């Protein structure tokens, strides 16, 4: 049932854009009915007796032990019903709030928001919880950003703060998964590590607090929530009442059972929560815009909830559960009526509103009900929740005198709450009747907004209706079987006396509001919270730019200097900190190895001393082919083939580039040469030390043993290198392939959008009778050979593609062979037009990535993405790895063809040979029409 509900909500989110496109704003009605139906299904099938709940799961990443696991207990049910029922009310309200025309993006994002929130509060796997958490962040960003040009900056600020909290939650997820050894949330919360390892407990507590504070707008992260009021009113109503901000409250309540006795948890939640409650209330009293006033009131009410969770007692968790419900009801009504007032009266500024009670009586009565509930006036649900909060605050842990202090601070915030509730009612509906043409909204417009307020009145008069839900939520949070004992009258006790004082003082403040307003609006800080957020964003960008500037250069030497120096520093730290190493296995090197080292060394010395670019290509090729030979000697045929083919294609690409570069290198200054030498020497020493430290000092790893032992049975292939690349770590290879494809496309876009360097016109001294004088005739042998070898190389490449799973080969090697064939065809061609490389390289790159990805989808037939499958069809052994390799083949061929087509653009012929009868050296120029020189 849980999986059905989550899947149904996700399906609704997928359908919503099309419904909004074709039905316009009226799509809100069927979408609201869908959410309501899912809520009814969840409620009628819920079994939340006790604290365990019901769980359902599907495998997601089984090799990592990660499942699409969902759990329905009392806490999950409370928040799920808020998400679905308040969401349904807001969508129905949107059907009249929005203007005519397609509304696909709005409804798509809103229903996706609901699906993400539902998945979050039901998640029983911390990876799923994190993914849903981040999805709500993205949904809120897009919903705010789509509200117009003025919403761009608020959307960015919201994303900055909430995404930062997401990083904190990610840190908590990693710590819990690594320390406990599972990602199952129920197992993590039941693990004894919370009591035995205080370092782990405090670390997770701090990370969870930071994540929740950013999401639920707690000081000092409170500024983003009022700033987000740039969004449309339905977005604000949902975000404040049941979605975004309630995610943080849910997270705190979910972990309160294991963190409620941790001192840092109590201190931070109580202190920051009460500070936020008071600060939000004061700022609400200073606002004239009804929507902004509502936003700060949400900040204040969330502060009450956070402080109650910080108390951590059974009474406090019951109070948090009932106030979460009460807040969702009165806040959704208030926000929706702000939109109605704005539509009907044309403004939200209470200085311009007067006497709307005469023309909008239903609105006046409903807003008054919701505001009185927020103020904590009987017989509304808000009164019951506020009394429970007072009772909880008096139980504050610690010294006996702490409870009265916390209770007194809560009373101060509650008095201000009463005052700004009165400000809402009298600001919008009080005063004499004005000449405004405002009239009552239509019944269809009013109906969704009235229902939550009526529910608050009904539950206040008959609190037993809310008893099972709130008791189950508190029980799931504390892992104890609790009874909320909700009632409108508890007799004369401390919470009642506190409520009387709050109401009396609040009435006085409302009555004297004309005198109170100037007092609260006196003075202000020299900075604003939004200014701090903007300054932080600017600072991060500036700092990032400075860090990036260290390597941001067109010069490869400057670009690589910092990473190379960092490598040296890491090596120095390693030498200082790493203790004695195990003994090396004897017999690691042979005389032949040292001979190959000398070949490589000759190439390195040549690269350091050569002055011409073509010479550098040659001697660097010596290094590359020396390493290739070494791989062959060591028996690593796959790696050796790859290295050899890469070296060949590198020479081809470099030849195409050298035509546009000066023949000789610029002579570096002595200072630069010395610096480069020091860095190179340090990097060489660091690399040598690393190789010596990590080679031959341990047995074969358990992963290596597994690949060798199980590779053939699991993948159907005997080439362990290929099975690792395209089966066991195929996801990594797919990522690398995607990066390669993106790089090829980026190079194509860059070379098409910007002019390339001109061809270098440098004379080359040759004899008049040299074959270089007529490169066209000189290339006849190559062209003749190409007619024979090109099809052979393509066939050989396909053979290597097919055999790669069991013998040296595979998609990458075969593509390099095919690419070498195309390179030979291009170089020996008499002209660009006759070259066999005019294939659609962009399409090849894209189709290769698509095919590789599609091969991963085949794995779902047996469990998961990219799971290796193999078997016999008509007597032929087939594997999904072959399909994956075909994608690799096409993408790599596409990148090679892109390089040949884009870098090999020809120039007019520049050869002007001297008379052939002269024996003295003559100056001839590169024949840029041909590519043979």
PDB file of N, CA and C in Angstrom, residues 720-757:
ATOM      1  N   UNK A 720      39.295 -10.475 -17.643  1.00  0.00           N
ATOM      2  CA  UNK A 720      38.973  -9.817 -16.379  1.00  0.00           C
ATOM      3  C   UNK A 720      39.030  -8.297 -16.500  1.00  0.00           C
ATOM      4  N   UNK A 721      39.926  -7.782 -17.350  1.00  0.00           N
ATOM      5  CA  UNK A 721      40.007  -6.323 -17.517  1.00  0.00           C
ATOM      6  C   UNK A 721      38.706  -5.794 -18.107  1.00  0.00           C
ATOM      7  N   UNK A 722      38.231  -6.464 -19.142  1.00  0.00           N
ATOM      8  CA  UNK A 722      37.002  -6.010 -19.785  1.00  0.00           C
ATOM      9  C   UNK A 722      35.794  -6.179 -18.879  1.00  0.00           C
ATOM     10  N   UNK A 723      35.725  -7.296 -18.145  1.00  0.00           N
ATOM     11  CA  UNK A 723      34.566  -7.504 -17.270  1.00  0.00           C
ATOM     12  C   UNK A 723      34.520  -6.471 -16.145  1.00  0.00           C
ATOM     13  N   UNK A 724      35.695  -6.064 -15.667  1.00  0.00           N
ATOM     14  CA  UNK A 724      35.707  -5.012 -14.643  1.00  0.00           C
ATOM     15  C   UNK A 724      35.176  -3.710 -15.223  1.00  0.00           C
ATOM     16  N   UNK A 725      35.612  -3.371 -16.443  1.00  0.00           N
ATOM     17  CA  UNK A 725      35.265  -2.075 -17.029  1.00  0.00           C
ATOM     18  C   UNK A 725      33.804  -1.990 -17.451  1.00  0.00           C
ATOM     19  N   UNK A 726      33.265  -3.053 -18.026  1.00  0.00           N
ATOM     20  CA  UNK A 726      31.924  -2.955 -18.605  1.00  0.00           C
ATOM     21  C   UNK A 726      30.873  -3.736 -17.833  1.00  0.00           C
ATOM     22  N   UNK A 727      31.270  -4.406 -16.756  1.00  0.00           N
ATOM     23  CA  UNK A 727      30.300  -5.136 -15.940  1.00  0.00           C
ATOM     24  C   UNK A 727      30.335  -4.670 -14.490  1.00  0.00           C
ATOM     25  N   UNK A 728      31.433  -4.947 -13.806  1.00  0.00           N
ATOM     26  CA  UNK A 728      31.497  -4.656 -12.374  1.00  0.00           C
ATOM     27  C   UNK A 728      31.475  -3.147 -12.089  1.00  0.00           C
ATOM     28  N   UNK A 729      32.221  -2.380 -12.856  1.00  0.00           N
ATOM     29  CA  UNK A 729      32.210  -0.926 -12.644  1.00  0.00           C
ATOM     30  C   UNK A 729      31.732  -0.207 -13.905  1.00  0.00           C
ATOM     31  N   UNK A 730      30.682  -0.770 -14.494  1.00  0.00           N
ATOM     32  CA  UNK A 730      30.144  -0.194 -15.727  1.00  0.00           C
ATOM     33  C   UNK A 730      29.595   1.211 -15.506  1.00  0.00           C
ATOM     34  N   UNK A 731      29.106   1.470 -14.298  1.00  0.00           N
ATOM     35  CA  UNK A 731      28.556   2.807 -14.039  1.00  0.00           C
ATOM     36  C   UNK A 731      29.664   3.852 -14.129  1.00  0.00           C
ATOM     37  N   UNK A 732      30.854   3.529 -13.607  1.00  0.00           N
ATOM     38  CA  UNK A 732      31.992   4.438 -13.748  1.00  0.00           C
ATOM     39  C   UNK A 732      32.344   4.638 -15.217  1.00  0.00           C
ATOM     40  N   UNK A 733      32.376   3.539 -15.951  1.00  0.00           N
ATOM     41  CA  UNK A 733      32.718   3.626 -17.370  1.00  0.00           C
ATOM     42  C   UNK A 733      31.684   4.440 -18.131  1.00  0.00           C
ATOM     43  N   UNK A 734      30.414   4.271 -17.769  1.00  0.00           N
ATOM     44  CA  UNK A 734      29.369   5.067 -18.413  1.00  0.00           C
ATOM     45  C   UNK A 734      29.579   6.552 -18.134  1.00  0.00           C
ATOM     46  N   UNK A 735      29.957   6.875 -16.905  1.00  0.00           N
ATOM     47  CA  UNK A 735      30.247   8.270 -16.589  1.00  0.00           C
ATOM     48  C   UNK A 735      31.421   8.800 -17.385  1.00  0.00           C
ATOM     49  N   UNK A 736      32.487   7.996 -17.497  1.00  0.00           N
ATOM     50  CA  UNK A 736      33.652   8.420 -18.274  1.00  0.00           C
ATOM     51  C   UNK A 736      33.290   8.584 -19.746  1.00  0.00           C
ATOM     52  N   UNK A 737      32.466   7.675 -20.248  1.00  0.00           N
ATOM     53  CA  UNK A 737      32.035   7.765 -21.641  1.00  0.00           C
ATOM     54  C   UNK A 737      31.224   9.035 -21.871  1.00  0.00           C
ATOM     55  N   UNK A 738      30.358   9.348 -20.924  1.00  0.00           N
ATOM     56  CA  UNK A 738      29.557  10.570 -21.037  1.00  0.00           C
ATOM     57  C   UNK A 738      30.445  11.806 -21.031  1.00  0.00           C
ATOM     58  N   UNK A 739      31.446  11.812 -20.155  1.00  0.00           N
ATOM     59  CA  UNK A 739      32.381  12.940 -20.113  1.00  0.00           C
ATOM     60  C   UNK A 739      33.128  13.062 -21.435  1.00  0.00           C
ATOM     61  N   UNK A 740      33.575  11.929 -21.983  1.00  0.00           N
ATOM     62  CA  UNK A 740      34.268  11.945 -23.270  1.00  0.00           C
ATOM     63  C   UNK A 740      33.366  12.507 -24.364  1.00  0.00           C
ATOM     64  N   UNK A 741      32.113  12.049 -24.383  1.00  0.00           N
ATOM     65  CA  UNK A 741      31.180  12.561 -25.381  1.00  0.00           C
ATOM     66  C   UNK A 741      30.921  14.042 -25.233  1.00  0.00           C
ATOM     67  N   UNK A 742      30.739  14.492 -23.996  1.00  0.00           N
ATOM     68  CA  UNK A 742      30.514  15.919 -23.751  1.00  0.00           C
ATOM     69  C   UNK A 742      31.733  16.726 -24.179  1.00  0.00           C
ATOM     70  N   UNK A 743      32.935  16.185 -23.902  1.00  0.00           N
ATOM     71  CA  UNK A 743      34.154  16.880 -24.321  1.00  0.00           C
ATOM     72  C   UNK A 743      34.205  17.003 -25.840  1.00  0.00           C
ATOM     73  N   UNK A 744      33.851  15.917 -26.548  1.00  0.00           N
ATOM     74  CA  UNK A 744      33.837  15.983 -28.005  1.00  0.00           C
ATOM     75  C   UNK A 744      32.849  17.007 -28.527  1.00  0.00           C
ATOM     76  N   UNK A 745      31.664  17.036 -27.941  1.00  0.00           N
ATOM     77  CA  UNK A 745      30.653  18.011 -28.364  1.00  0.00           C
ATOM     78  C   UNK A 745      31.109  19.426 -28.036  1.00  0.00           C
ATOM     79  N   UNK A 746      31.709  19.603 -26.851  1.00  0.00           N
ATOM     80  CA  UNK A 746      32.187  20.933 -26.461  1.00  0.00           C
ATOM     81  C   UNK A 746      33.277  21.424 -27.405  1.00  0.00           C
ATOM     82  N   UNK A 747      34.189  20.528 -27.797  1.00  0.00           N
ATOM     83  CA  UNK A 747      35.237  20.915 -28.745  1.00  0.00           C
ATOM     84  C   UNK A 747      34.622  21.326 -30.076  1.00  0.00           C
ATOM     85  N   UNK A 748      33.629  20.555 -30.524  1.00  0.00           N
ATOM     86  CA  UNK A 748      32.973  20.897 -31.786  1.00  0.00           C
ATOM     87  C   UNK A 748      32.303  22.263 -31.715  1.00  0.00           C
ATOM     88  N   UNK A 749      31.589  22.508 -30.634  1.00  0.00           N
ATOM     89  CA  UNK A 749      30.920  23.807 -30.477  1.00  0.00           C
ATOM     90  C   UNK A 749      31.938  24.934 -30.425  1.00  0.00           C
ATOM     91  N   UNK A 750      33.029  24.719 -29.691  1.00  0.00           N
ATOM     92  CA  UNK A 750      34.058  25.751 -29.554  1.00  0.00           C
ATOM     93  C   UNK A 750      34.700  26.068 -30.899  1.00  0.00           C
ATOM     94  N   UNK A 751      35.058  25.042 -31.656  1.00  0.00           N
ATOM     95  CA  UNK A 751      35.739  25.274 -32.929  1.00  0.00           C
ATOM     96  C   UNK A 751      34.800  25.820 -33.992  1.00  0.00           C
ATOM     97  N   UNK A 752      33.507  25.544 -33.854  1.00  0.00           N
ATOM     98  CA  UNK A 752      32.546  26.118 -34.796  1.00  0.00           C
ATOM     99  C   UNK A 752      32.219  27.571 -34.464  1.00  0.00           C
ATOM    100  N   UNK A 753      32.311  27.920 -33.184  1.00  0.00           N
ATOM    101  CA  UNK A 753      31.883  29.260 -32.760  1.00  0.00           C
ATOM    102  C   UNK A 753      33.018  30.274 -32.744  1.00  0.00           C
ATOM    103  N   UNK A 754      34.261  29.799 -32.713  1.00  0.00           N
ATOM    104  CA  UNK A 754      35.402  30.714 -32.662  1.00  0.00           C
ATOM    105  C   UNK A 754      36.390  30.363 -33.761  1.00  0.00           C
ATOM    106  N   UNK A 755      37.002  31.371 -34.375  1.00  0.00           N
ATOM    107  CA  UNK A 755      37.976  31.071 -35.438  1.00  0.00           C
ATOM    108  C   UNK A 755      39.215  30.391 -34.874  1.00  0.00           C
ATOM    109  N   UNK A 756      39.742  29.438 -35.628  1.00  0.00           N
ATOM    110  CA  UNK A 756      40.963  28.759 -35.211  1.00  0.00           C
ATOM    111  C   UNK A 756      42.173  29.629 -35.532  1.00  0.00           C
ATOM    112  N   UNK A 757      43.303  29.285 -34.947  1.00  0.00           N
ATOM    113  CA  UNK A 757      44.541  29.987 -35.263  1.00  0.00           C
ATOM    114  C   UNK A 757      44.847  29.837 -36.749  1.00  0.00           C
TER     115      UNK A 757
END
